[in-house]
Short mmCIF file of C-alpha atoms and ligand atoms in Angstrom, two decimals:
data_model
loop_
_atom_site.label_atom_id
_atom_site.label_comp_id
_atom_site.label_asym_id
_atom_site.label_seq_id
_atom_site.Cartn_x
_atom_site.Cartn_y
_atom_site.Cartn_z
CA UNK A 1 -17.14 2.14 -8.46
CA UNK A 2 -15.38 1.13 -11.60
CA UNK A 3 -13.69 2.75 -14.41
CA UNK A 4 -11.75 1.67 -17.56
CA UNK A 5 -8.03 2.65 -17.17
CA UNK A 6 -5.07 1.53 -19.47
CA UNK A 7 -7.34 -1.12 -21.12
CA UNK A 8 -8.49 -2.75 -17.83
CA UNK A 9 -11.23 -2.29 -15.21
CA UNK A 10 -10.19 -0.63 -12.05
CA UNK A 11 -12.29 -0.66 -8.95
CA UNK A 12 -12.12 2.16 -6.58
CA UNK A 13 -14.03 4.12 -4.03
CA UNK A 14 -14.40 7.84 -3.48
CA UNK A 15 -16.25 9.23 -0.43
CA UNK A 16 -16.28 12.49 1.39
CA UNK A 17 -15.04 16.06 0.45
CA UNK A 18 -12.06 18.20 1.26
CA UNK A 19 -8.36 17.39 0.91
CA UNK A 20 -8.12 14.28 -1.26
CA UNK A 21 -6.19 11.27 0.27
CA UNK A 22 -5.43 8.36 -1.99
CA UNK A 23 -4.88 5.06 -0.10
CA UNK A 24 -2.80 2.31 -1.73
CA UNK A 25 -3.09 -1.26 -0.34
CA UNK A 26 -0.56 -3.95 0.52
CA UNK A 27 0.02 -7.33 -1.10
CA UNK A 28 -2.12 -9.54 -1.56
CA UNK A 29 -4.99 -7.62 -0.14
CA UNK A 30 -7.24 -5.08 -1.78
CA UNK A 31 -8.78 -1.71 -1.06
CA UNK A 32 -11.20 -3.03 1.76
CA UNK A 33 -8.18 -3.11 4.02
CA UNK A 34 -8.87 0.68 4.31
CA UNK A 35 -12.65 0.24 5.43
CA UNK A 36 -12.02 1.77 8.77
CA UNK A 37 -9.85 4.62 7.51
CA UNK A 38 -12.42 5.37 4.96
CA UNK A 39 -15.46 5.41 7.18
CA UNK A 40 -13.94 7.65 9.80
CA UNK A 41 -11.58 9.89 7.68
CA UNK A 42 -14.24 10.58 5.05
CA UNK A 43 -16.00 12.70 7.57
CA UNK A 44 -13.19 15.15 7.19
CA UNK A 45 -11.42 14.39 3.97
CA UNK A 46 -12.19 13.10 0.45
CA UNK A 47 -11.04 9.49 0.70
CA UNK A 48 -10.07 7.55 -2.47
CA UNK A 49 -9.27 3.82 -2.22
CA UNK A 50 -8.05 1.96 -5.24
CA UNK A 51 -8.03 -1.78 -5.95
CA UNK A 52 -4.52 -2.00 -7.71
CA UNK A 53 -4.39 -4.08 -10.88
CA UNK A 54 -4.48 -7.75 -10.06
CA UNK A 55 -6.81 -7.21 -6.82
CA UNK A 56 -10.39 -6.83 -5.56
CA UNK A 57 -12.68 -5.56 -8.14
CA UNK A 58 -9.89 -4.64 -10.53
CA UNK A 59 -8.95 -6.88 -13.49
CA UNK A 60 -6.12 -9.25 -12.94
CA UNK A 61 -4.61 -9.74 -16.45
CA UNK A 62 -2.24 -12.60 -17.06
CA UNK A 63 0.42 -10.51 -18.73
CA UNK A 64 3.36 -9.09 -17.05
CA UNK A 65 3.04 -6.59 -14.17
CA UNK A 66 5.27 -3.66 -13.14
CA UNK A 67 4.88 -1.25 -10.23
CA UNK A 68 5.27 1.54 -12.86
CA UNK A 69 2.07 0.30 -14.56
CA UNK A 70 0.14 0.59 -11.16
CA UNK A 71 1.63 4.11 -10.99
CA UNK A 72 0.15 4.99 -14.22
CA UNK A 73 -3.11 3.37 -13.21
CA UNK A 74 -3.17 5.71 -10.11
CA UNK A 75 -2.38 8.66 -12.34
CA UNK A 76 -5.09 7.88 -14.71
CA UNK A 77 -7.68 7.53 -11.87
CA UNK A 78 -6.73 10.95 -10.41
CA UNK A 79 -7.22 12.44 -13.96
CA UNK A 80 -10.55 10.55 -14.18
CA UNK A 81 -11.61 12.08 -10.76
CA UNK A 82 -10.24 15.46 -11.85
CA UNK A 83 -7.81 15.52 -8.87
CA UNK A 84 -4.82 17.51 -9.52
CA UNK A 85 -2.80 17.17 -6.15
CA UNK A 86 -3.35 14.67 -3.27
CA UNK A 87 -1.92 13.24 -0.15
CA UNK A 88 -1.04 9.68 -0.61
CA UNK A 89 -0.95 6.87 1.91
CA UNK A 90 0.87 3.63 0.82
CA UNK A 91 1.27 0.63 3.06
CA UNK A 92 3.97 -1.92 2.08
CA UNK A 93 3.66 -2.58 -1.65
CA UNK A 94 1.29 0.51 -1.69
CA UNK A 95 4.57 2.32 -0.56
CA UNK A 96 6.72 0.81 -3.19
CA UNK A 97 4.25 2.02 -5.78
CA UNK A 98 4.18 5.59 -4.17
CA UNK A 99 8.02 5.76 -4.58
CA UNK A 100 7.61 4.82 -8.22
CA UNK A 101 4.66 7.46 -8.40
CA UNK A 102 6.85 10.16 -6.90
CA UNK A 103 9.64 9.49 -9.36
CA UNK A 104 7.32 10.02 -12.23
CA UNK A 105 4.70 12.42 -10.93
CA UNK A 106 6.02 14.39 -8.04
CA UNK A 107 3.99 17.51 -8.98
CA UNK A 108 0.67 15.56 -8.15
CA UNK A 109 1.85 14.80 -4.56
CA UNK A 110 1.09 17.05 -1.76
CA UNK A 111 2.26 14.79 1.01
CA UNK A 112 3.22 11.18 1.56
CA UNK A 113 2.53 8.82 4.27
CA UNK A 114 4.62 5.80 3.96
CA UNK A 115 3.55 3.12 6.23
CA UNK A 116 5.22 -0.38 6.95
CA UNK A 117 7.21 -0.11 3.88
CA UNK A 118 10.89 0.17 2.83
CA UNK A 119 13.09 2.00 0.19
CA UNK A 120 15.62 -0.92 -0.44
CA UNK A 121 15.20 -3.34 -3.39
CA UNK A 122 14.92 -7.05 -2.83
CA UNK A 123 17.94 -8.99 -2.00
CA UNK A 124 18.65 -12.14 -4.17
CA UNK A 125 17.19 -14.19 -1.34
CA UNK A 126 14.02 -12.10 -1.26
CA UNK A 127 13.61 -12.50 -4.99
CA UNK A 128 13.89 -16.21 -4.82
CA UNK A 129 11.40 -16.18 -2.08
CA UNK A 130 9.07 -14.42 -4.33
CA UNK A 131 9.58 -16.99 -7.07
CA UNK A 132 8.68 -19.79 -4.58
CA UNK A 133 5.63 -18.00 -3.41
CA UNK A 134 4.46 -17.60 -7.08
CA UNK A 135 5.00 -21.38 -7.66
CA UNK A 136 2.92 -22.06 -4.51
CA UNK A 137 0.15 -19.73 -5.77
CA UNK A 138 -0.04 -21.79 -8.92
CA UNK A 139 0.26 -25.16 -7.28
CA UNK A 140 -2.01 -24.68 -4.30
CA UNK A 141 -4.00 -21.46 -4.86
CA UNK A 142 -4.59 -18.56 -2.70
CA UNK A 143 -5.49 -20.37 0.55
CA UNK A 144 -1.82 -21.57 0.71
CA UNK A 145 -0.71 -17.99 0.39
CA UNK A 146 -3.03 -16.91 3.07
CA UNK A 147 -1.47 -19.47 5.41
CA UNK A 148 2.01 -18.27 4.63
CA UNK A 149 1.25 -14.60 4.74
CA UNK A 150 -0.97 -14.15 7.83
CA UNK A 151 1.79 -14.61 10.30
CA UNK A 152 3.91 -12.06 8.36
CA UNK A 153 1.15 -9.51 8.42
CA UNK A 154 -0.41 -9.75 11.74
CA UNK A 155 1.15 -10.00 15.34
CA UNK A 156 1.01 -13.14 17.19
CA UNK A 157 -1.33 -11.52 19.81
CA UNK A 158 -3.71 -10.32 16.99
CA UNK A 159 -3.66 -13.92 15.50
CA UNK A 160 -4.59 -15.41 19.04
CA UNK A 161 -6.97 -12.87 20.07
CA UNK A 162 -8.91 -11.23 17.07
CA UNK A 163 -10.13 -14.00 14.91
CA UNK A 164 -12.48 -11.67 12.99
CA UNK A 165 -9.52 -9.55 11.83
CA UNK A 166 -7.71 -12.76 10.84
CA UNK A 167 -10.69 -13.97 8.85
CA UNK A 168 -10.95 -10.51 7.24
CA UNK A 169 -7.29 -10.70 6.00
CA UNK A 170 -7.66 -14.16 4.97
CA UNK A 171 -10.78 -13.52 2.85
CA UNK A 172 -8.96 -10.73 1.10
CA UNK A 173 -6.14 -13.00 0.23
CA UNK A 174 -8.20 -15.89 -0.79
CA UNK A 175 -10.24 -13.69 -3.11
CA UNK A 176 -7.11 -12.43 -4.96
CA UNK A 177 -6.64 -14.14 -8.40
CA UNK A 178 -3.54 -16.10 -8.78
CA UNK A 179 -2.45 -13.95 -11.83
CA UNK A 180 -2.56 -10.96 -9.54
CA UNK A 181 -0.64 -12.58 -6.80
CA UNK A 182 2.14 -13.83 -9.30
CA UNK A 183 2.05 -10.67 -11.21
CA UNK A 184 2.71 -8.50 -8.14
CA UNK A 185 5.48 -10.86 -6.81
CA UNK A 186 7.22 -10.33 -10.09
CA UNK A 187 6.64 -6.61 -10.20
CA UNK A 188 8.00 -6.35 -6.54
CA UNK A 189 11.13 -8.46 -7.27
CA UNK A 190 11.95 -6.09 -10.23
CA UNK A 191 11.48 -2.83 -8.42
CA UNK A 192 14.71 -0.63 -8.21
CA UNK A 193 16.55 0.47 -5.08
CA UNK A 194 14.69 3.68 -3.93
CA UNK A 195 17.46 4.77 -1.21
CA UNK A 196 18.92 7.38 -3.58
CA UNK A 197 15.64 8.95 -4.28
CA UNK A 198 14.93 9.59 -0.39
CA UNK A 199 17.08 12.71 -0.04
CA UNK A 200 15.18 14.25 -3.00
CA UNK A 201 11.87 13.88 -1.61
CA UNK A 202 10.65 17.52 -1.02
CA UNK A 203 7.04 17.12 0.12
CA UNK A 204 5.88 16.83 3.70
CA UNK A 205 6.36 13.15 4.71
CA UNK A 206 5.13 10.99 7.57
CA UNK A 207 6.46 7.52 8.05
CA UNK A 208 4.51 4.94 10.19
CA UNK A 209 5.66 1.44 11.26
CA UNK A 210 4.20 -1.18 13.71
CA UNK A 211 6.75 -1.85 16.38
CA UNK A 212 6.27 -5.50 15.71
CA UNK A 213 6.52 -5.36 11.97
CA UNK A 214 8.84 -8.26 10.79
CA UNK A 215 8.29 -7.70 7.05
CA UNK A 216 9.28 -4.14 6.90
CA UNK A 217 10.73 -3.55 10.49
CA UNK A 218 11.22 -0.28 12.32
CA UNK A 219 14.97 -0.15 11.07
CA UNK A 220 13.66 0.23 7.53
CA UNK A 221 11.41 2.94 8.67
CA UNK A 222 14.21 4.71 10.54
CA UNK A 223 16.25 4.63 7.46
CA UNK A 224 13.50 6.45 5.35
CA UNK A 225 13.16 9.02 8.24
CA UNK A 226 16.79 9.70 8.28
CA UNK A 227 17.16 10.31 4.69
CA UNK A 228 13.86 11.97 3.58
CA UNK A 229 14.31 15.69 4.70
CA UNK A 230 12.10 16.70 7.63
CA UNK A 231 10.16 13.35 7.63
CA UNK A 232 8.48 12.35 10.72
CA UNK A 233 8.42 8.91 12.02
CA UNK A 234 5.84 7.32 14.35
CA UNK A 235 6.11 3.75 15.69
CA UNK A 236 2.84 2.24 16.61
CA UNK A 237 3.00 -0.10 19.59
CA UNK A 238 1.22 -3.47 19.49
CA UNK A 239 1.04 -3.58 15.74
CA UNK A 240 2.80 -5.58 13.17
CA UNK A 241 2.83 -5.28 9.32
CA UNK A 242 -0.72 -4.21 8.93
CA UNK A 243 -0.73 -1.40 11.42
CA UNK A 244 -3.75 0.30 9.96
CA UNK A 245 -5.90 -2.82 10.73
CA UNK A 246 -4.29 -3.76 14.05
CA UNK A 247 -4.33 -0.27 15.59
CA UNK A 248 -6.89 1.68 13.52
CA UNK A 249 -7.45 4.41 15.96
CA UNK A 250 -3.83 5.37 16.27
CA UNK A 251 -3.24 5.07 12.49
CA UNK A 252 -6.23 7.30 11.77
CA UNK A 253 -5.20 9.88 14.25
CA UNK A 254 -1.69 10.04 12.71
CA UNK A 255 -3.29 10.40 9.17
CA UNK A 256 -5.80 12.92 10.38
CA UNK A 257 -3.16 15.10 12.15
CA UNK A 258 -0.93 15.09 9.18
CA UNK A 259 -3.57 15.85 6.70
CA UNK A 260 -4.89 18.74 8.91
CA UNK A 261 -1.42 20.21 8.95
CA UNK A 262 -1.17 19.89 5.12
CA UNK A 263 -4.22 21.88 4.67
CA UNK A 264 -3.01 24.80 6.76
C1 LIG B 301 3.10 -6.09 1.38
O1 LIG B 301 2.49 -6.03 2.63
O2 LIG B 301 2.69 -5.36 0.59
C2 LIG B 301 4.14 -7.10 1.18
O3 LIG B 301 4.51 -7.81 2.47
C3 LIG B 301 5.44 -6.39 0.70
C4 LIG B 301 6.42 -7.29 0.23
O4 LIG B 301 6.24 -8.58 -0.04
O5 LIG B 301 7.64 -6.80 0.16
#
């Protein structure tokens, strides 16, 4: 499905009934990374997945990107779907956007699942790395970004033993427009430090991290779990950064249990 939001086309999907759960994807992927979550969890809940601007079936304008803009796109989509409050699941960049969303629209948040993400801003080295990656995207195109990103997103065992999953991730990255890749890199480099917000998060919160995640390691998840009041942390074995794709059953179980508790 598509709709016009903030002067661009946004692609999304809306399946099932019951508690609305909104899924925000990682960089540089798209909403199809949630396909397994969507097909199983939509039997119990209303599952909304969004292509963030710059990705999938959404437009990838050339002009400047900010995470706040994506936050406003998500808010506008909720309005379009007439959803007042939802449970939100954000993985990595999706989690960064959730922090920005919570800052602005906390009243729309019934619960948060922060997966393989972190609250700290980029270091200077991290920002320089993003500039380099944007240069590579312009010079060599998305396939070169896939070569660099895949070892950061998936565990060595997944890369060796699950070629279909590796191909699925590669295809998502290769289909992303250069403007979207560079735009997001710029937006993530500029995001503020969210650590001071953590102690003010009052909604029920579940934190998930793959035990082998190198991009946003378990130490980052523990920091969020220590500072967000009553947050619960689950570390998923045999998963790296894309824990929902590497261990979908465990991931779905965590989301489903948390969502059922929210409904009580
Ligand atoms: C992601 O998975 O969204 C990215 O690895 C996040 C990042 O680059 O900080």
